[in-house]
Short mmCIF file of C-alpha atoms and ligand atoms in Angstrom, two decimals:
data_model
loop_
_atom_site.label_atom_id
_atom_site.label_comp_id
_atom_site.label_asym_id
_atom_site.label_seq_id
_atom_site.Cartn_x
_atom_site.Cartn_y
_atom_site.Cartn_z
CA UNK A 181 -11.10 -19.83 23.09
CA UNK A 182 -9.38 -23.05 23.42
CA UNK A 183 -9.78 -26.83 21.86
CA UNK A 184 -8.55 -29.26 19.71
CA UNK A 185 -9.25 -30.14 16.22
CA UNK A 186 -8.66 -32.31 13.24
CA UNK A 187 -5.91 -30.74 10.46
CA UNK A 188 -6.80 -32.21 6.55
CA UNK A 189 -4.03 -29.97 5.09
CA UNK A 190 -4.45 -31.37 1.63
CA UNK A 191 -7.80 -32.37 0.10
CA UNK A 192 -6.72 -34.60 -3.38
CA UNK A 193 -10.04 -37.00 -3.51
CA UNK A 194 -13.52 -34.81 -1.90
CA UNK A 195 -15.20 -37.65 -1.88
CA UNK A 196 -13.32 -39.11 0.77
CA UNK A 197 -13.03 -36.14 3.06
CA UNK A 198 -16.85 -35.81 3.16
CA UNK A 199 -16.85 -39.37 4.41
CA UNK A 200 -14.01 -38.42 6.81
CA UNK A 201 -16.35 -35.21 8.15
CA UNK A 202 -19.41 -37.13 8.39
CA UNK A 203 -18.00 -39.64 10.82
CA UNK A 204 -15.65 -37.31 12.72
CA UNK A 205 -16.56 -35.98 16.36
CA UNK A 206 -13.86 -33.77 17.05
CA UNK A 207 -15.20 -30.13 17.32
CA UNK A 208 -13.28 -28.63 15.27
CA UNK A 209 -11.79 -29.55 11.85
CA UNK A 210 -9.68 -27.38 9.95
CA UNK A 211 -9.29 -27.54 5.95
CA UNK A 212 -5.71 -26.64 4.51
CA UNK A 213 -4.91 -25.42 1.39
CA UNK A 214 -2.29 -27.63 0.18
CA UNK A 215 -4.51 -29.79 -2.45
CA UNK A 216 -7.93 -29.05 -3.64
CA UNK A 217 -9.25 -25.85 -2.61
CA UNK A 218 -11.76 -26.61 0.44
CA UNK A 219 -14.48 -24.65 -1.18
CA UNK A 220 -15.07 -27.95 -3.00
CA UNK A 221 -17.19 -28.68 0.10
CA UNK A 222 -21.08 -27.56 -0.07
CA UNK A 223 -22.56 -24.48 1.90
CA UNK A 224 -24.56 -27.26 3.38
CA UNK A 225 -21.62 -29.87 3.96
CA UNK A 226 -19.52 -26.62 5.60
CA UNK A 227 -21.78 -25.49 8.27
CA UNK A 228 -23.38 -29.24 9.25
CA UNK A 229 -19.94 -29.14 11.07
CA UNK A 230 -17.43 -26.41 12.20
CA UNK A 231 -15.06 -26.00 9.80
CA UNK A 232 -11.87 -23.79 9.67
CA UNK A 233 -10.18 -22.47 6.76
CA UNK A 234 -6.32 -22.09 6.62
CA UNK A 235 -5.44 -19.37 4.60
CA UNK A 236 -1.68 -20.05 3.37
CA UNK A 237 -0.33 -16.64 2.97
CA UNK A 238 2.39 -17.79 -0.01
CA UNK A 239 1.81 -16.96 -3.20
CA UNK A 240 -1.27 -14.73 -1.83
CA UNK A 241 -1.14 -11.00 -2.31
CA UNK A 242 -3.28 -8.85 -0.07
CA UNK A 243 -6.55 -9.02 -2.41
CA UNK A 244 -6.46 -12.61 -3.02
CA UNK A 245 -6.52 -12.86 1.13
CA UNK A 246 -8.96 -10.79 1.77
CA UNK A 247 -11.18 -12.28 -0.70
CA UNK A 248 -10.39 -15.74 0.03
CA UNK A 249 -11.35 -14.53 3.61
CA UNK A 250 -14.78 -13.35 2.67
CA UNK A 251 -15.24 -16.08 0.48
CA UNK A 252 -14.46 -18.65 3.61
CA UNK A 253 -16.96 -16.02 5.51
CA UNK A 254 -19.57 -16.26 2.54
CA UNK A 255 -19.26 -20.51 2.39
CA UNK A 256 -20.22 -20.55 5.90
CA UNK A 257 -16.43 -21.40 8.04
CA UNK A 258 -17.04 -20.72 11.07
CA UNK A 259 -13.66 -18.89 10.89
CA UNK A 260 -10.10 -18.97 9.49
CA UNK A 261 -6.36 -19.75 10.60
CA UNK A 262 -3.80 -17.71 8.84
CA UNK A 263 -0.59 -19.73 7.81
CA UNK A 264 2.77 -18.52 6.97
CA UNK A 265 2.57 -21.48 4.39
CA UNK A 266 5.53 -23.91 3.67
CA UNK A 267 8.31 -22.98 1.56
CA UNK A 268 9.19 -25.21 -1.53
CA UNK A 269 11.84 -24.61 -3.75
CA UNK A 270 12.68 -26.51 -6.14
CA UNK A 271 15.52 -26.48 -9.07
CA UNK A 272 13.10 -25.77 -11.72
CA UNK A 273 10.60 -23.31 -10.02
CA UNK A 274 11.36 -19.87 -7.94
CA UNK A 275 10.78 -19.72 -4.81
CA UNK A 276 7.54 -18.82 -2.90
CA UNK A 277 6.17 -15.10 -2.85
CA UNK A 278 5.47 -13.83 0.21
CA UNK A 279 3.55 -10.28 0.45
CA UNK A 280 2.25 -10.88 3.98
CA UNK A 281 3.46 -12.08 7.27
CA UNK A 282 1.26 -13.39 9.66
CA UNK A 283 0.79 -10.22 11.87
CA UNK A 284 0.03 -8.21 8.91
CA UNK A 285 -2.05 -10.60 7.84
CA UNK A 286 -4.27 -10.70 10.90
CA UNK A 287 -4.28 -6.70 11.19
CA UNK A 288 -6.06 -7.09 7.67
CA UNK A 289 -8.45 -9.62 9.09
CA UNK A 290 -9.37 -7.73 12.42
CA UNK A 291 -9.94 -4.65 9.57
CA UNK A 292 -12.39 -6.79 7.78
CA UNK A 293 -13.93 -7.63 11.16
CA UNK A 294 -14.34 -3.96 12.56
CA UNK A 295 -15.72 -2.53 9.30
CA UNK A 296 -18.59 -5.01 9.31
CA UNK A 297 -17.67 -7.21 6.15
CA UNK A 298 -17.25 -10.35 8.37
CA UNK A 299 -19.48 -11.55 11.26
CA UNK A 300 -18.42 -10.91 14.61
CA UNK A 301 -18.29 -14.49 15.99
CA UNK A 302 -16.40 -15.52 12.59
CA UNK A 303 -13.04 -16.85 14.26
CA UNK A 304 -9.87 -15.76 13.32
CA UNK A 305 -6.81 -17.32 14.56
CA UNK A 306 -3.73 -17.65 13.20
CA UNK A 307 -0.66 -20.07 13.43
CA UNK A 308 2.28 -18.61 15.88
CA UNK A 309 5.36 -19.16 16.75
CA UNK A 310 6.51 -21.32 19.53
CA UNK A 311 9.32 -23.18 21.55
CA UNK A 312 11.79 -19.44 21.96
CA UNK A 313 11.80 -16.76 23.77
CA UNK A 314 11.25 -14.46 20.84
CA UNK A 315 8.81 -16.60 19.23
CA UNK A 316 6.29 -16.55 22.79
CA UNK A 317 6.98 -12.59 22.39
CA UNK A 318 5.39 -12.63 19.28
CA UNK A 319 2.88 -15.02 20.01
CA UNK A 320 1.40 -12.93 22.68
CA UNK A 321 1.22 -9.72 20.42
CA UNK A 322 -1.00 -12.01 17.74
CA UNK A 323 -3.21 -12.19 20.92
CA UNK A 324 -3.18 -8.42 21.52
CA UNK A 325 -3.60 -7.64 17.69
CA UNK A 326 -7.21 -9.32 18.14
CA UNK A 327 -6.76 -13.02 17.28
CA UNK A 328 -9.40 -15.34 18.93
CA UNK A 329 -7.25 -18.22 19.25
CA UNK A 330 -3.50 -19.04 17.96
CA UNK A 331 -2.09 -22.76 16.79
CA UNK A 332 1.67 -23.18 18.13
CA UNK A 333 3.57 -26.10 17.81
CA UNK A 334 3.97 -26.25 21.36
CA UNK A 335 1.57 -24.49 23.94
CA UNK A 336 2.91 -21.61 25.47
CA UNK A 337 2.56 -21.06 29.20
CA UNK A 338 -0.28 -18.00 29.83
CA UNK A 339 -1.87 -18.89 26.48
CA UNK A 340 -3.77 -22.01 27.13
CA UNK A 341 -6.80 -20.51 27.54
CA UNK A 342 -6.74 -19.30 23.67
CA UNK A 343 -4.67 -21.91 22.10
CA UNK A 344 -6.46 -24.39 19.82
CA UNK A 345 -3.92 -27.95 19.10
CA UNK A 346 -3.99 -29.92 16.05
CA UNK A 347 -5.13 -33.64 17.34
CA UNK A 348 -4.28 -35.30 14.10
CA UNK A 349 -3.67 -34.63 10.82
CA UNK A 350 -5.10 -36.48 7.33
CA UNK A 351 -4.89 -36.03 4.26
CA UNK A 352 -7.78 -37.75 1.84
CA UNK B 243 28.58 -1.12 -3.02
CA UNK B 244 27.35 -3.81 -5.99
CA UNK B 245 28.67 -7.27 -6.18
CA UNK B 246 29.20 -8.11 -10.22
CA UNK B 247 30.04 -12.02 -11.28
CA UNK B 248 31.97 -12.55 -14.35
CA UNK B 249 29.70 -13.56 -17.75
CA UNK B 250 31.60 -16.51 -19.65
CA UNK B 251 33.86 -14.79 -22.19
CA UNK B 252 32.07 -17.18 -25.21
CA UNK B 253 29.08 -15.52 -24.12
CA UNK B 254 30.28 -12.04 -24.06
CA UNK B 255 32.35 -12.34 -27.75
CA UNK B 256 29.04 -13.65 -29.18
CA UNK B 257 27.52 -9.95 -29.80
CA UNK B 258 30.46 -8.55 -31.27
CA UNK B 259 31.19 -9.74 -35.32
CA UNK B 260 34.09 -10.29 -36.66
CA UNK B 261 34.82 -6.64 -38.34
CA UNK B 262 33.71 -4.57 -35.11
CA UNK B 263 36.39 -2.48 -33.33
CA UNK B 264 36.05 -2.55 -29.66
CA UNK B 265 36.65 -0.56 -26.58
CA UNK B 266 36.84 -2.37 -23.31
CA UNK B 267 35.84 -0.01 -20.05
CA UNK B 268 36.14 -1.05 -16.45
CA UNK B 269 34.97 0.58 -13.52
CA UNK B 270 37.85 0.93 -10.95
CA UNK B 271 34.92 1.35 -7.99
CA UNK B 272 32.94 -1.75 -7.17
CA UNK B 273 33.94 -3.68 -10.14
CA UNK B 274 37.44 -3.29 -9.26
CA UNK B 275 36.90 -4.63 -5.87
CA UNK B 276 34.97 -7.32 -6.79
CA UNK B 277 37.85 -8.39 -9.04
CA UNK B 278 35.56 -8.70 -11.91
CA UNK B 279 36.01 -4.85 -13.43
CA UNK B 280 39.31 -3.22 -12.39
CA UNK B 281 42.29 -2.74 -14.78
CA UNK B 282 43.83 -6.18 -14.56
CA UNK B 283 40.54 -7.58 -15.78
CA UNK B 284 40.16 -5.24 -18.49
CA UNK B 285 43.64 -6.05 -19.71
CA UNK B 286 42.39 -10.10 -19.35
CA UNK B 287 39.14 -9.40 -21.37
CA UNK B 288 41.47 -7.21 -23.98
CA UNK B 289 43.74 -10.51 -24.38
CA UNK B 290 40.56 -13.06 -24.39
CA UNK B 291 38.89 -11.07 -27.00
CA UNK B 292 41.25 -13.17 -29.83
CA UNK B 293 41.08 -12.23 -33.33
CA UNK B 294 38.55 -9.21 -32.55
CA UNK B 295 40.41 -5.56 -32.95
CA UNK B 296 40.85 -3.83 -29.73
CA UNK B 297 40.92 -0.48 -30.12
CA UNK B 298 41.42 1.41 -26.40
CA UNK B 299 41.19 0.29 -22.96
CA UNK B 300 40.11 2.33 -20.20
CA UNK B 301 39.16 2.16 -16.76
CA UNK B 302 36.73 4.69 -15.15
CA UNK B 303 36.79 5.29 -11.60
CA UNK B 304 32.45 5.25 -11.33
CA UNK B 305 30.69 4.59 -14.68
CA UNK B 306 27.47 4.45 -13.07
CA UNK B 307 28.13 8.29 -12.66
CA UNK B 308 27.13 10.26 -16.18
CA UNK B 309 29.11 12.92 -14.95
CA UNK B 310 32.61 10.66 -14.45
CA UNK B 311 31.64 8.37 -17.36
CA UNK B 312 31.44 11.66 -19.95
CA UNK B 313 34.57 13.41 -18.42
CA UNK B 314 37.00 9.94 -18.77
CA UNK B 315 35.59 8.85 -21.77
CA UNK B 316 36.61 12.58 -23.39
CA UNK B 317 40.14 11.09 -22.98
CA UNK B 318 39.81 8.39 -25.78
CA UNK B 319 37.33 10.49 -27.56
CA UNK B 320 39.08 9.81 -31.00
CA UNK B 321 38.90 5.61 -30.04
CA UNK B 322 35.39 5.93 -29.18
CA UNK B 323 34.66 7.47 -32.55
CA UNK B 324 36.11 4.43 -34.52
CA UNK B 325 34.82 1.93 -32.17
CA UNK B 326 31.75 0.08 -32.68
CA UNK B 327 30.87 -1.23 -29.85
CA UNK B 328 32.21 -1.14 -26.22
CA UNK B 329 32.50 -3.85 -23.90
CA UNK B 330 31.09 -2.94 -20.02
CA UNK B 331 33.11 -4.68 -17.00
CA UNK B 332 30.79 -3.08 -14.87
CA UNK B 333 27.50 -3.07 -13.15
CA UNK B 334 24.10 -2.94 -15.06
CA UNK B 335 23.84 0.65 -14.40
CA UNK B 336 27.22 1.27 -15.71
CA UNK B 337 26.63 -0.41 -19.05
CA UNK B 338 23.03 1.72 -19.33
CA UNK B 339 25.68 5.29 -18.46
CA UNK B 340 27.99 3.94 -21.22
CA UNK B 341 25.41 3.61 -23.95
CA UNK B 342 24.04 6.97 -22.96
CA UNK B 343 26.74 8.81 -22.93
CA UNK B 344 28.35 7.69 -26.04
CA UNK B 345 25.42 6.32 -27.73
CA UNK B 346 27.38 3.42 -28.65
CA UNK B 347 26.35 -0.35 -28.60
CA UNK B 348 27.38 -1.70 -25.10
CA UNK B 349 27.94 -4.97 -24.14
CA UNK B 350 27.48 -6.24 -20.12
CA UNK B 351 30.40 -8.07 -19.62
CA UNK B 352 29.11 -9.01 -15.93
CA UNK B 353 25.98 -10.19 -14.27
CA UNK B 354 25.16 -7.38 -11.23
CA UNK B 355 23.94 -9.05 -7.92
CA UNK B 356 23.14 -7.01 -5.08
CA UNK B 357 24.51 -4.29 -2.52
CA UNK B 358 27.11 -5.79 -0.72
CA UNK B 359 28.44 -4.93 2.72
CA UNK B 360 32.32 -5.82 2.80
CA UNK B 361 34.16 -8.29 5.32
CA UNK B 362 37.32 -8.61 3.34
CA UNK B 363 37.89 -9.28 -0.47
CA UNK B 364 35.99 -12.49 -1.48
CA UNK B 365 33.42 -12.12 1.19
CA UNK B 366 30.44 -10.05 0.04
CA UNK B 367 27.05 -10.09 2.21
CA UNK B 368 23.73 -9.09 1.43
CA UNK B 369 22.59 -6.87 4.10
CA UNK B 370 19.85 -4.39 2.49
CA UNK B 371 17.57 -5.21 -0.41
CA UNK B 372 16.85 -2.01 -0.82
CA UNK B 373 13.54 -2.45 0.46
CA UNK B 374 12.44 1.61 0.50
CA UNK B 375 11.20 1.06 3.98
CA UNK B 376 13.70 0.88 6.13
CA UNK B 377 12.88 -0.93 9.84
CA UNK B 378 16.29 -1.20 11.20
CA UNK B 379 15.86 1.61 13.84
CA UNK B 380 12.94 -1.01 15.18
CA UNK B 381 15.05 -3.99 14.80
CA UNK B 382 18.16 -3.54 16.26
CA UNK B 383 20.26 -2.54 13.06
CA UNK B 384 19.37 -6.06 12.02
CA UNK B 385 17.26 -6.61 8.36
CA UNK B 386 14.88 -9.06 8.98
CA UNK B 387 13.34 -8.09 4.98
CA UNK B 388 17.14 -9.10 3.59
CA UNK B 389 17.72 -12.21 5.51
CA UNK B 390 14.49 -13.80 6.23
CA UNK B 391 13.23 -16.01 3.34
CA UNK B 392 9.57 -15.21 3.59
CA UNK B 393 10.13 -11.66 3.96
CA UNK B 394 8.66 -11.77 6.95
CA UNK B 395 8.48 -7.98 8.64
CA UNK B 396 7.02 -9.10 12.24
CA UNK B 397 8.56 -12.03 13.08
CA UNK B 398 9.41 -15.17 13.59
CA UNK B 399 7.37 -16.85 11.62
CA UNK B 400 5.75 -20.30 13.13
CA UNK B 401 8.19 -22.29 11.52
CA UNK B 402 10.89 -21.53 13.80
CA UNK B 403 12.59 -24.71 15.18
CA UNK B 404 14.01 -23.26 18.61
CA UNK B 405 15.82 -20.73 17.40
CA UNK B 406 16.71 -21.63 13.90
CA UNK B 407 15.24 -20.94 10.33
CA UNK B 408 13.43 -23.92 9.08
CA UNK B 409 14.54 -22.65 5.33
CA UNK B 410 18.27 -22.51 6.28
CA UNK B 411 18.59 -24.85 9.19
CA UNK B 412 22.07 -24.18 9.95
CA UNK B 413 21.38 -20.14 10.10
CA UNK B 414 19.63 -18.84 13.38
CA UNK B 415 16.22 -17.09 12.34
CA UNK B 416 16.74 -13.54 12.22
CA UNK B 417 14.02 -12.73 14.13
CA UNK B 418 16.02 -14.79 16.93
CA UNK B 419 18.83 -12.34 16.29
CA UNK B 420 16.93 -9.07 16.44
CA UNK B 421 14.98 -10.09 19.72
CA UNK B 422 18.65 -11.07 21.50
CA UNK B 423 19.98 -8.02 20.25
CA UNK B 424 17.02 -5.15 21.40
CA UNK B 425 17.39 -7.27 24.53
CA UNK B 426 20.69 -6.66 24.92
CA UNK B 427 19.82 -2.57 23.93
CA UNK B 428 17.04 -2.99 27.35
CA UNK B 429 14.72 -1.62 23.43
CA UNK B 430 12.94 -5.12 24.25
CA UNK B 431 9.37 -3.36 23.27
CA UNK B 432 10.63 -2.14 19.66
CA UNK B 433 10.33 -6.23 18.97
CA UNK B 434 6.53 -5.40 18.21
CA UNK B 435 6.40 -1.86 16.87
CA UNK B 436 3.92 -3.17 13.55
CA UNK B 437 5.14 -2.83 10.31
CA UNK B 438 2.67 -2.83 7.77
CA UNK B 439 3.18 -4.34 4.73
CA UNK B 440 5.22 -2.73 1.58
CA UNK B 441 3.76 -0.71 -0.23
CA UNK B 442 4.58 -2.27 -3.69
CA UNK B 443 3.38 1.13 -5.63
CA UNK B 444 6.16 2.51 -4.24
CA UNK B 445 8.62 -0.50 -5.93
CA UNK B 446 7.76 -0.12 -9.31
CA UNK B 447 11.00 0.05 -11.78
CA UNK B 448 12.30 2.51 -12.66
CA UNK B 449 12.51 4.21 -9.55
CA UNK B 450 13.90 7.87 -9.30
CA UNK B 451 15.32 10.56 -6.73
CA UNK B 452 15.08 13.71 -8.51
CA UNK B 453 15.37 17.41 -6.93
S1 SF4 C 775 14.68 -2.65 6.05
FE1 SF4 C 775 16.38 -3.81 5.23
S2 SF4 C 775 16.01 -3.92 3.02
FE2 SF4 C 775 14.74 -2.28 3.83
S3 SF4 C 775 16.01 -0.43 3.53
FE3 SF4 C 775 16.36 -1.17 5.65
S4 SF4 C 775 18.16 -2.47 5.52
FE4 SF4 C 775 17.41 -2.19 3.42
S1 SF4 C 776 12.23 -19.00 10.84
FE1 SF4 C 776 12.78 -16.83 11.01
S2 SF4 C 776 14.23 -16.39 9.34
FE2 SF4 C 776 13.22 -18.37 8.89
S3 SF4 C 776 11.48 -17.84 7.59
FE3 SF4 C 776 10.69 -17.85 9.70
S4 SF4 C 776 10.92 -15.73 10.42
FE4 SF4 C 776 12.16 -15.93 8.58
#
């Protein structure tokens, strides 16, 4: 699959998102998990448009992605785009856990897929690398591993057909 | 080998009182070549330790051993008895041989880091973090799990910015490093062999060998 859509990474007042949702025509718009968790949006609110979920793999072990996964599955996303998630580290705080990469992280998800416990048409695509030689490498395995659609930074040639771009990005 | 940083002496002198008789053991191995455990800092610590009573001095050539610990310590068996506590210039699992072996309070006169590989004196790398998985037949000899700051075992990540790490900007992302080198093997494939993630079971401390 390929399109466009609108990035809120970081939700910090709902009220203003829902505003932002209702008068947005883009087709796709895809929730991060930077502020409030997007499950702050109603069943209802979530499937009047179609929404992604980032998952942000930091700080996430395997069970907490998996269930946030069937939990984006349950609210009615129409899919999810796994994230390697920023890394922040500050003086007073240690840095980010990471359990996951992104490929592993998709293998999970195409598990969840072929033993029934998501929908088939739920989307999964998943953030990849771009702009090197060995990041298109990769990029083109995510493909092969059973992701619907990546997100690079910059479109890689071949892949256009199952790329999906961020148009703009808010935060509300 | 393990790279060992010294602990400020203040630090070290505040477990031992005043009336305590000490011992002060240094490990000739790692310690030594790290210049924070061979016999010219044992002899430092010894003068450092002011108006405490030092009994013996000894350095032992791998105190992490049991085996070499027991056998060199049998040379100041008398000192040990009258000491009361012993002061470790080695690595943590020195100190833990130490106490074991002689059942005496033991004091870690150094903070233990990680397993080093060697350029010359004063220039330690990390290189293997021990990981219990080892991919480096899949990645060119190069660890990805050591020197990639999200751990990432199927890489790069999307953060890469051309062909550098957007954690360490000035460093070239490892996964950059691994694909130029299988590349330059003609083992271009092995850049996607799938390595599932670690099984942390395995990880738990205290780990063990034992046949
Ligand atoms: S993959 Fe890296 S950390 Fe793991 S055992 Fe091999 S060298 Fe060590
Ligand atoms: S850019 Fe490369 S080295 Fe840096 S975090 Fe990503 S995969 Fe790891």
């Amino acid at each position: 699959m390929k399109g466009n859509f609108l990035y809120c990474s970081k939700i910090t007042n709902p009220a203003a998102v829902r505003e932002r949702l209702k008068n947005c025509s883009e087709s796709y718009v895809l929730c991060g998990e930077y502020g409030l968790s997007p499950f702050l949006l109603t069943r209802d609110e979530i499937s009047a448009k179609r929404l992604l979920y980032e998952v942000v793999l930091s700080n996430k072990n395997r069970n907490l992605f998996c269930d946030t996964i069937l939990s984006a599955h349950a609210a009615r996303f129409c899919g999810i785009v796994i994230s390697s998630g920023s890394f922040e580290k500050t003086l007073s705080m240690p840095m980010p856990v990471f359990d996951l990469d992104v490929t592993q992280a998709l293998s999970l998800a195409t598990s969840l897929r072929k033993n029934g416990k998501i929908a088939p048409d739920f989307l999964l695509g998943v953030r990849a690398p771009s702009g090197s030689e060995a990041a298109e490498y990769r990029a083109r395995y995510l493909i092969e591993l059973g992701a619907d659609f990546i997100v690079p930074s910059v479109s890689i040639a071949g892949l256009e057909e199952r790329t999906m771009m961020c148009i703009e990005e808010f935060t509300a | 080998m393990i790279v060992t940083t010294k602990k400020n002496v203040k630090e070290i002198i505040s477990y031992v009182s005043s009336n305590e008789g000490l011992i002060i053991v240094g490990c000739s191995e790692c310690a030594a070549s790290c210049q924070t455990g061979g016999s010219k800092q044992v002899e430092e610590m010894a003068q450092q330790m002011g108006i405490h009573r030092v009994i013996a001095t000894i350095s032992i050539h791998a105190p992490c051993d049991k085996r070499i610990a027991s056998r060199d310590l049998k040379r100041i068996d008398d000192e040990i008895k009258k000491a009361d506590v012993l002061i470790a210039l080695t690595c943590g699992s020195g100190v833990q041989a130490i106490s074991e072996v002689t059942g005496k309070k033991v004091i870690a006169a150094l903070n233990t880091h990680f397993l080093r590989m060697v350029e010359r004196i004063g220039r330690f790398y990390e290189r293997c973090a021990q990981c219990g998985d080892c991919i480096l037949n899949d990645t060119g000899g190069i660890c990805p799990y050591t020197r990639c700051p999200r751990k990432v075992r199927n890489g790069p990540c999307e953060f890469i910015a051309g062909i550098m790490c957007d954690v360490h900007p000035h460093t070239e992302c490892v996964w950059h490093l691994i694909f130029t080198r299988l590349k330059q093997n003609g083992e271009e494939k092995r850049f996607t062999v799938f390595h599932p993630p670690l099984q942390w079971e395995n990880r738990y401390s205290p780990q063990e060998v034992v046949w």
